[in-house]
Amino acid sequence: MPYRSLPLIAALVFALPAGAAPVFDNPLVPQRADPHVTLQADGYYYLTATAPEYDRIEVRRARDLNGIGKGESKVVWRSHATGPMSRNIWAPEMHRIDGKWYIYFTAGRDDAPLDIRLYVLENDAANPLEGTWQERGQLKTGWEVFALDATTFALDGRRYLLWTQRPPTADKHMTAVYIAEMDTPLSIKGPATLLTTPEYAWEKVKFDVNEAPAVLVKNGRVFVTYSASATDANYALGMLTADAGANLLDAASWTKSPRPVFASSKAAGQYGPGHNSFTTTPDGKTDILVYHARGYEHIPGDSLNDPNRHTRAQAIAWRADGTPDFGEPVADKAAAASRP
């Protein structure tokens, strides 16, 4: 399909009054956790997310983000029966880099489902729902231990990888967020820089977790959100901030919010919001937070076995000091419509 101009798509999809924020038909996609949405130059929103069976990667696309749940969809890869990449297929992210598509994802093995690592798929077709997705193997981080949730972004001619991993010196299970420069879409160069470990009480509920980094560059700064604590109602977003011109590989360039920037809302009936990504309206004027959350607070058993983390979206406000204000999770559209 030929590419269309984003202004045209903006006019067709988001015919909003001046200054009005888009309203989303939440949940956008039921039972899809860890959503990653990217708006591409062809005018399509592309979505990848964790399927509740943890056994496949699917790609969805639509010209209207509200329509992504019913948009064109294809399973582009399935887990192996045994060996590496055979269990716990989590958090796929699809990125367009140098004319090719790459999916970064997490996977374990049948003999050790939670001994997870980072892997990469590659496709050189213009449409990622076509062509062949080739397995490009494990993305090595510098040490072999529990690793997940890779994302990538480019700034000032340099490409970076951010990911989650257990620190090599940790004496208990915990996860932290790292950054490194990439020399190819399949590899990093130089040592990893530790950006954040769980230190506040809200990052350590049931488990010591900092995971799922997502990047938003705006107003001369780089904002990195991450998710903390167990994947139940305690799950919440934290945020790191650095000047866009700083050395992003220097941990001293970053500051960390002492409080969560996005958390459960009893009033809205949304719990455990997290593992987000960022996109915009087609005209680029409104930034959008895409995340998952559940519609109930209490989960029997292991929260990882509960399938009802749904993909959701809402517009981001900006404070006078140039920092994002995520507010609180909004109510589902049906719930909001039923209120007096």
Coordinates of C-alpha atoms in Angstrom, one line a residue:
M1 CA 0.0 0.0 0.0
P2 CA 1.4 3.4 -0.9
Y3 CA 2.4 5.7 1.9
R4 CA 0.1 8.6 2.7
S5 CA 0.9 11.9 4.3
L6 CA 0.5 12.1 8.0
P7 CA -1.5 15.4 7.8
L8 CA -4.1 13.6 5.6
I9 CA -4.4 10.7 8.0
A10 CA -4.7 13.2 10.9
A11 CA -7.6 14.9 9.2
L12 CA -9.3 11.6 8.5
V13 CA -8.8 9.9 11.9
F14 CA -8.7 12.6 14.5
A15 CA -11.2 15.3 13.4
L16 CA -11.1 17.0 16.8
P17 CA -11.8 20.5 17.9
A18 CA -8.7 22.7 18.3
G19 CA -7.0 21.8 21.6
A20 CA -9.2 18.8 22.3
A21 CA -7.5 15.7 23.5
P22 CA -8.4 12.4 21.8
V23 CA -10.8 10.1 23.7
F24 CA -10.1 6.3 23.4
D25 CA -12.4 3.4 23.4
N26 CA -10.7 1.7 26.4
P27 CA -9.8 -1.0 26.6
L28 CA -8.3 -0.9 23.1
V29 CA -7.5 -4.6 23.0
P30 CA -8.6 -7.1 25.7
Q31 CA -6.1 -9.5 27.2
R32 CA -3.0 -7.9 25.7
A33 CA -0.4 -7.0 28.1
D34 CA 2.9 -5.1 27.7
P35 CA 1.7 -3.1 24.7
H36 CA 4.1 -1.5 22.3
V37 CA 2.5 0.9 19.7
T38 CA 4.4 2.8 17.0
L39 CA 3.0 5.2 14.4
Q40 CA 4.9 4.8 11.1
A41 CA 5.2 7.0 8.1
D42 CA 2.7 4.8 6.2
G43 CA 0.0 6.2 8.4
Y44 CA -0.5 3.0 10.4
Y45 CA -0.4 2.4 14.1
Y46 CA 1.4 -1.0 14.7
L47 CA 0.8 -2.9 17.9
T48 CA 2.7 -5.8 19.5
A49 CA 1.9 -7.1 22.9
T50 CA 2.1 -10.2 25.2
A51 CA -0.6 -12.8 24.4
P52 CA -2.0 -14.4 27.6
E53 CA -0.9 -17.9 26.4
Y54 CA 2.8 -16.6 26.2
D55 CA 3.3 -18.7 23.0
R56 CA 3.3 -16.3 20.0
I57 CA 4.0 -12.9 18.6
E58 CA 1.3 -11.1 16.6
V59 CA 1.3 -7.8 14.8
R60 CA -1.8 -5.6 14.5
R61 CA -2.2 -2.4 12.6
A62 CA -4.9 0.2 12.0
R63 CA -5.0 3.8 10.8
D64 CA -7.0 4.8 13.9
L65 CA -5.6 3.8 17.3
N66 CA -9.2 3.3 18.5
G67 CA -9.6 0.6 15.8
I68 CA -6.4 -1.3 16.6
G69 CA -8.3 -4.1 18.4
K70 CA -10.3 -4.8 15.3
G71 CA -7.6 -4.0 12.8
E72 CA -5.6 -6.2 10.5
S73 CA -3.8 -8.8 12.6
K74 CA -1.3 -11.6 11.9
V75 CA 0.6 -14.1 14.0
V76 CA 4.2 -13.6 12.7
W77 CA 6.0 -16.0 14.9
R78 CA 5.3 -18.9 17.2
S79 CA 7.3 -20.4 20.1
H80 CA 9.5 -23.4 19.6
A81 CA 8.4 -26.8 21.0
T82 CA 11.5 -27.2 23.0
G83 CA 14.8 -25.5 23.8
P84 CA 15.5 -21.7 23.6
M85 CA 12.5 -19.5 22.7
S86 CA 10.0 -22.2 23.7
R87 CA 8.3 -20.7 26.8
N88 CA 7.2 -17.3 28.2
I89 CA 7.2 -15.3 25.1
W90 CA 6.8 -11.8 26.6
A91 CA 6.9 -8.1 25.7
P92 CA 7.5 -8.0 22.0
E93 CA 8.4 -4.6 20.6
M94 CA 8.6 -3.9 16.9
H95 CA 10.9 -1.1 15.6
R96 CA 11.7 0.1 12.1
I97 CA 15.5 0.6 11.8
D98 CA 17.4 1.4 8.6
G99 CA 14.7 0.1 6.3
K100 CA 14.0 -3.2 8.2
W101 CA 11.7 -4.3 10.9
Y102 CA 13.0 -5.7 14.2
I103 CA 11.0 -7.4 17.0
Y104 CA 12.8 -7.5 20.3
F105 CA 11.2 -10.0 22.7
T106 CA 11.7 -12.1 25.9
A107 CA 11.7 -15.9 26.0
G108 CA 12.6 -18.9 28.2
R109 CA 13.2 -22.6 27.7
D110 CA 10.9 -25.6 28.3
D111 CA 13.4 -27.0 30.9
A112 CA 13.7 -23.5 32.6
P113 CA 10.8 -21.3 31.7
L114 CA 11.9 -18.4 33.9
D115 CA 15.5 -18.5 32.8
I116 CA 14.6 -15.8 30.2
R117 CA 16.8 -13.9 27.8
L118 CA 16.4 -11.3 25.0
Y119 CA 15.9 -12.3 21.4
V120 CA 15.5 -10.6 18.0
L121 CA 13.5 -11.2 14.8
E122 CA 14.1 -9.4 11.5
N123 CA 12.0 -8.7 8.4
D124 CA 13.0 -6.6 5.4
A125 CA 9.5 -6.4 3.9
A126 CA 7.9 -2.9 3.7
N127 CA 4.8 -4.3 5.4
P128 CA 5.7 -6.3 8.6
L129 CA 2.6 -8.4 8.1
E130 CA 4.2 -9.7 5.0
G131 CA 7.7 -11.1 4.2
T132 CA 9.6 -13.5 6.4
W133 CA 10.5 -13.0 10.0
Q134 CA 13.9 -14.4 10.5
E135 CA 15.3 -15.4 13.9
R136 CA 18.4 -13.5 14.6
G137 CA 19.3 -15.1 17.9
Q138 CA 19.9 -13.8 21.4
L139 CA 20.7 -10.2 22.0
K140 CA 23.7 -10.4 24.3
T141 CA 24.0 -8.0 27.1
G142 CA 27.4 -8.8 28.6
W143 CA 26.3 -11.4 31.2
E144 CA 24.1 -14.5 31.2
V145 CA 21.3 -14.1 33.7
F146 CA 17.5 -13.3 33.8
A147 CA 16.9 -10.5 31.2
L148 CA 13.8 -9.1 29.6
D149 CA 11.9 -6.1 28.2
A150 CA 14.2 -4.6 25.6
T151 CA 13.4 -1.3 23.9
T152 CA 15.5 0.9 21.6
F153 CA 15.6 4.6 20.5
A154 CA 17.8 6.9 18.5
L155 CA 19.0 10.4 19.4
D156 CA 21.5 12.7 17.8
G157 CA 22.8 9.9 15.5
R158 CA 23.3 7.3 18.2
R159 CA 21.0 4.3 18.9
Y160 CA 20.5 3.0 22.4
L161 CA 19.2 -0.2 23.9
L162 CA 17.4 -0.1 27.3
W163 CA 16.4 -3.4 29.0
T164 CA 15.8 -5.1 32.3
Q165 CA 18.2 -7.6 33.9
R166 CA 19.2 -9.0 37.2
P167 CA 22.4 -7.3 38.3
P168 CA 25.3 -9.7 38.1
T169 CA 26.3 -8.9 41.7
A170 CA 22.7 -9.3 43.2
D171 CA 22.5 -11.7 46.1
K172 CA 18.7 -12.2 45.6
H173 CA 16.3 -12.1 42.7
M174 CA 15.6 -8.5 41.6
T175 CA 15.5 -6.6 38.4
A176 CA 17.1 -3.3 37.3
V177 CA 17.1 -1.2 34.2
Y178 CA 20.2 -0.7 32.0
I179 CA 21.2 1.3 29.0
A180 CA 24.0 0.7 26.3
E181 CA 24.8 2.1 22.9
M182 CA 24.0 -0.2 19.9
D183 CA 26.4 -0.8 17.1
T184 CA 23.9 -2.8 15.1
P185 CA 20.2 -3.5 15.6
L186 CA 21.3 -6.9 16.9
S187 CA 24.1 -5.9 19.3
I188 CA 25.4 -3.4 21.8
K189 CA 28.8 -2.0 22.2
G190 CA 30.6 -1.1 25.3
P191 CA 29.6 -1.9 28.9
A192 CA 26.0 -1.5 30.1
T193 CA 25.1 1.4 32.4
L194 CA 22.9 0.7 35.4
L195 CA 20.1 3.4 35.5
T196 CA 17.8 2.3 38.3
T197 CA 17.4 -0.4 40.9
P198 CA 14.4 -0.8 43.3
E199 CA 15.0 1.5 46.3
Y200 CA 11.7 2.9 47.3
A201 CA 9.0 1.0 49.1
W202 CA 6.6 1.3 46.2
E203 CA 9.2 -0.4 44.0
K204 CA 9.5 -3.4 46.3
V205 CA 5.9 -4.7 46.9
K206 CA 6.1 -8.5 46.9
F207 CA 9.1 -8.3 44.5
D208 CA 12.0 -5.9 44.0
V209 CA 11.3 -4.9 40.4
N210 CA 12.3 -2.2 38.0
E211 CA 11.4 -3.3 34.5
A212 CA 9.9 -2.4 31.1
P213 CA 11.6 0.9 30.2
A214 CA 9.9 3.1 27.7
V215 CA 11.4 6.3 26.2
L216 CA 9.8 9.7 25.5
V217 CA 12.0 12.5 24.1
K218 CA 10.5 16.0 24.4
N219 CA 11.2 19.5 25.5
G220 CA 15.0 19.0 25.5
R221 CA 14.8 16.0 27.8
V222 CA 14.7 12.2 27.7
F223 CA 12.1 10.7 29.9
V224 CA 12.3 7.0 30.7
T225 CA 9.3 5.4 32.4
Y226 CA 9.7 1.9 34.0
S227 CA 7.4 -0.4 35.9
A228 CA 7.9 -1.4 39.5
S229 CA 6.7 -4.1 42.0
A230 CA 4.6 -7.2 41.4
T231 CA 2.3 -7.4 38.3
D232 CA -0.9 -7.0 40.4
A233 CA -2.6 -3.9 41.6
N234 CA 0.8 -2.7 43.1
Y235 CA 2.3 -2.4 39.6
A236 CA 3.1 1.3 38.9
L237 CA 5.2 3.5 36.7
G238 CA 8.3 5.4 37.9
M239 CA 10.3 7.8 35.8
L240 CA 13.9 8.8 35.1
T241 CA 14.9 12.1 33.4
A242 CA 18.0 13.3 31.6
D243 CA 18.8 16.3 29.5
A244 CA 18.7 15.3 25.8
G245 CA 22.3 16.7 25.3
A246 CA 23.8 14.9 28.3
N247 CA 25.8 11.7 28.2
L248 CA 23.0 9.2 28.5
L249 CA 25.5 6.5 29.3
D250 CA 26.5 8.2 32.4
A251 CA 24.3 7.3 35.3
A252 CA 24.9 10.7 36.9
S253 CA 23.0 12.3 33.9
W254 CA 19.7 10.9 35.2
T255 CA 17.4 11.8 38.0
K256 CA 14.7 9.6 39.4
S257 CA 11.3 10.4 40.7
P258 CA 10.9 9.4 44.3
R259 CA 7.2 8.7 43.8
P260 CA 5.3 6.7 41.1
V261 CA 4.1 8.9 38.2
F262 CA 1.2 6.6 37.3
A263 CA -0.6 4.1 39.6
S264 CA -3.8 2.3 40.3
S265 CA -7.0 4.2 40.5
K266 CA -9.9 2.9 42.6
A267 CA -12.1 5.7 41.4
A268 CA -11.6 4.7 37.8
G269 CA -11.6 1.0 38.5
Q270 CA -8.2 0.4 37.0
Y271 CA -5.4 -1.5 38.7
G272 CA -1.8 -2.2 38.1
P273 CA -1.2 0.2 35.2
G274 CA 2.2 -0.3 33.6
H275 CA 4.6 -1.7 31.0
N276 CA 3.8 1.2 28.7
S277 CA 4.9 2.7 25.4
F278 CA 4.5 6.1 23.8
T279 CA 3.0 7.3 20.6
T280 CA 1.2 10.4 19.2
T281 CA -1.8 11.4 17.3
P282 CA -1.2 11.3 13.6
D283 CA -0.5 15.0 13.4
G284 CA 2.1 14.6 16.2
K285 CA 0.5 17.3 18.4
T286 CA -0.7 15.1 21.2
D287 CA 1.4 12.5 23.0
I288 CA -0.3 9.3 24.0
L289 CA 0.5 6.9 26.8
V290 CA -0.3 3.3 25.9
Y291 CA -0.3 0.8 28.8
H292 CA -2.0 -2.2 30.3
A293 CA -4.2 -2.5 33.4
R294 CA -6.8 -4.7 34.9
G295 CA -10.4 -3.8 35.8
Y296 CA -10.3 -5.4 39.3
E297 CA -8.0 -5.2 42.2
H298 CA -7.8 -8.7 43.8
I299 CA -6.3 -11.6 41.9
P300 CA -6.3 -15.2 43.2
G301 CA -3.0 -17.0 42.8
D302 CA -0.1 -15.8 40.7
S303 CA -0.9 -12.6 38.9
L304 CA 1.1 -13.8 35.9
N305 CA -1.5 -16.4 35.4
D306 CA -4.3 -13.9 35.2
P307 CA -5.0 -13.1 31.5
N308 CA -6.9 -9.8 32.0
R309 CA -4.3 -7.2 31.5
H310 CA -5.9 -5.1 28.8
T311 CA -4.3 -2.6 26.4
R312 CA -5.4 1.0 27.1
A313 CA -4.5 4.5 26.0
Q314 CA -4.9 8.1 27.1
A315 CA -3.5 11.5 26.2
I316 CA -0.6 13.0 28.1
A317 CA -0.7 16.5 29.6
W318 CA 2.4 18.6 29.9
R319 CA 3.3 20.8 32.9
A320 CA 4.6 24.3 32.6
D321 CA 8.1 23.0 33.5
G322 CA 8.1 20.7 30.4
T323 CA 7.6 17.4 32.3
P324 CA 4.8 14.9 31.5
D325 CA 1.7 14.7 33.6
F326 CA 0.2 11.2 33.2
G327 CA -2.6 11.8 35.6
E328 CA -4.5 8.7 36.6
P329 CA -5.8 5.8 34.6
V330 CA -9.1 6.7 33.0
A331 CA -12.2 4.6 33.4
D332 CA -13.3 2.2 30.7
K333 CA -15.5 3.8 28.1
A334 CA -18.5 1.8 29.1
A335 CA -18.1 2.5 32.8
A336 CA -17.6 6.2 32.1
A337 CA -20.7 6.4 29.9
S338 CA -22.8 4.8 32.7
R339 CA -22.0 7.4 35.3
P340 CA -24.5 10.2 36.0

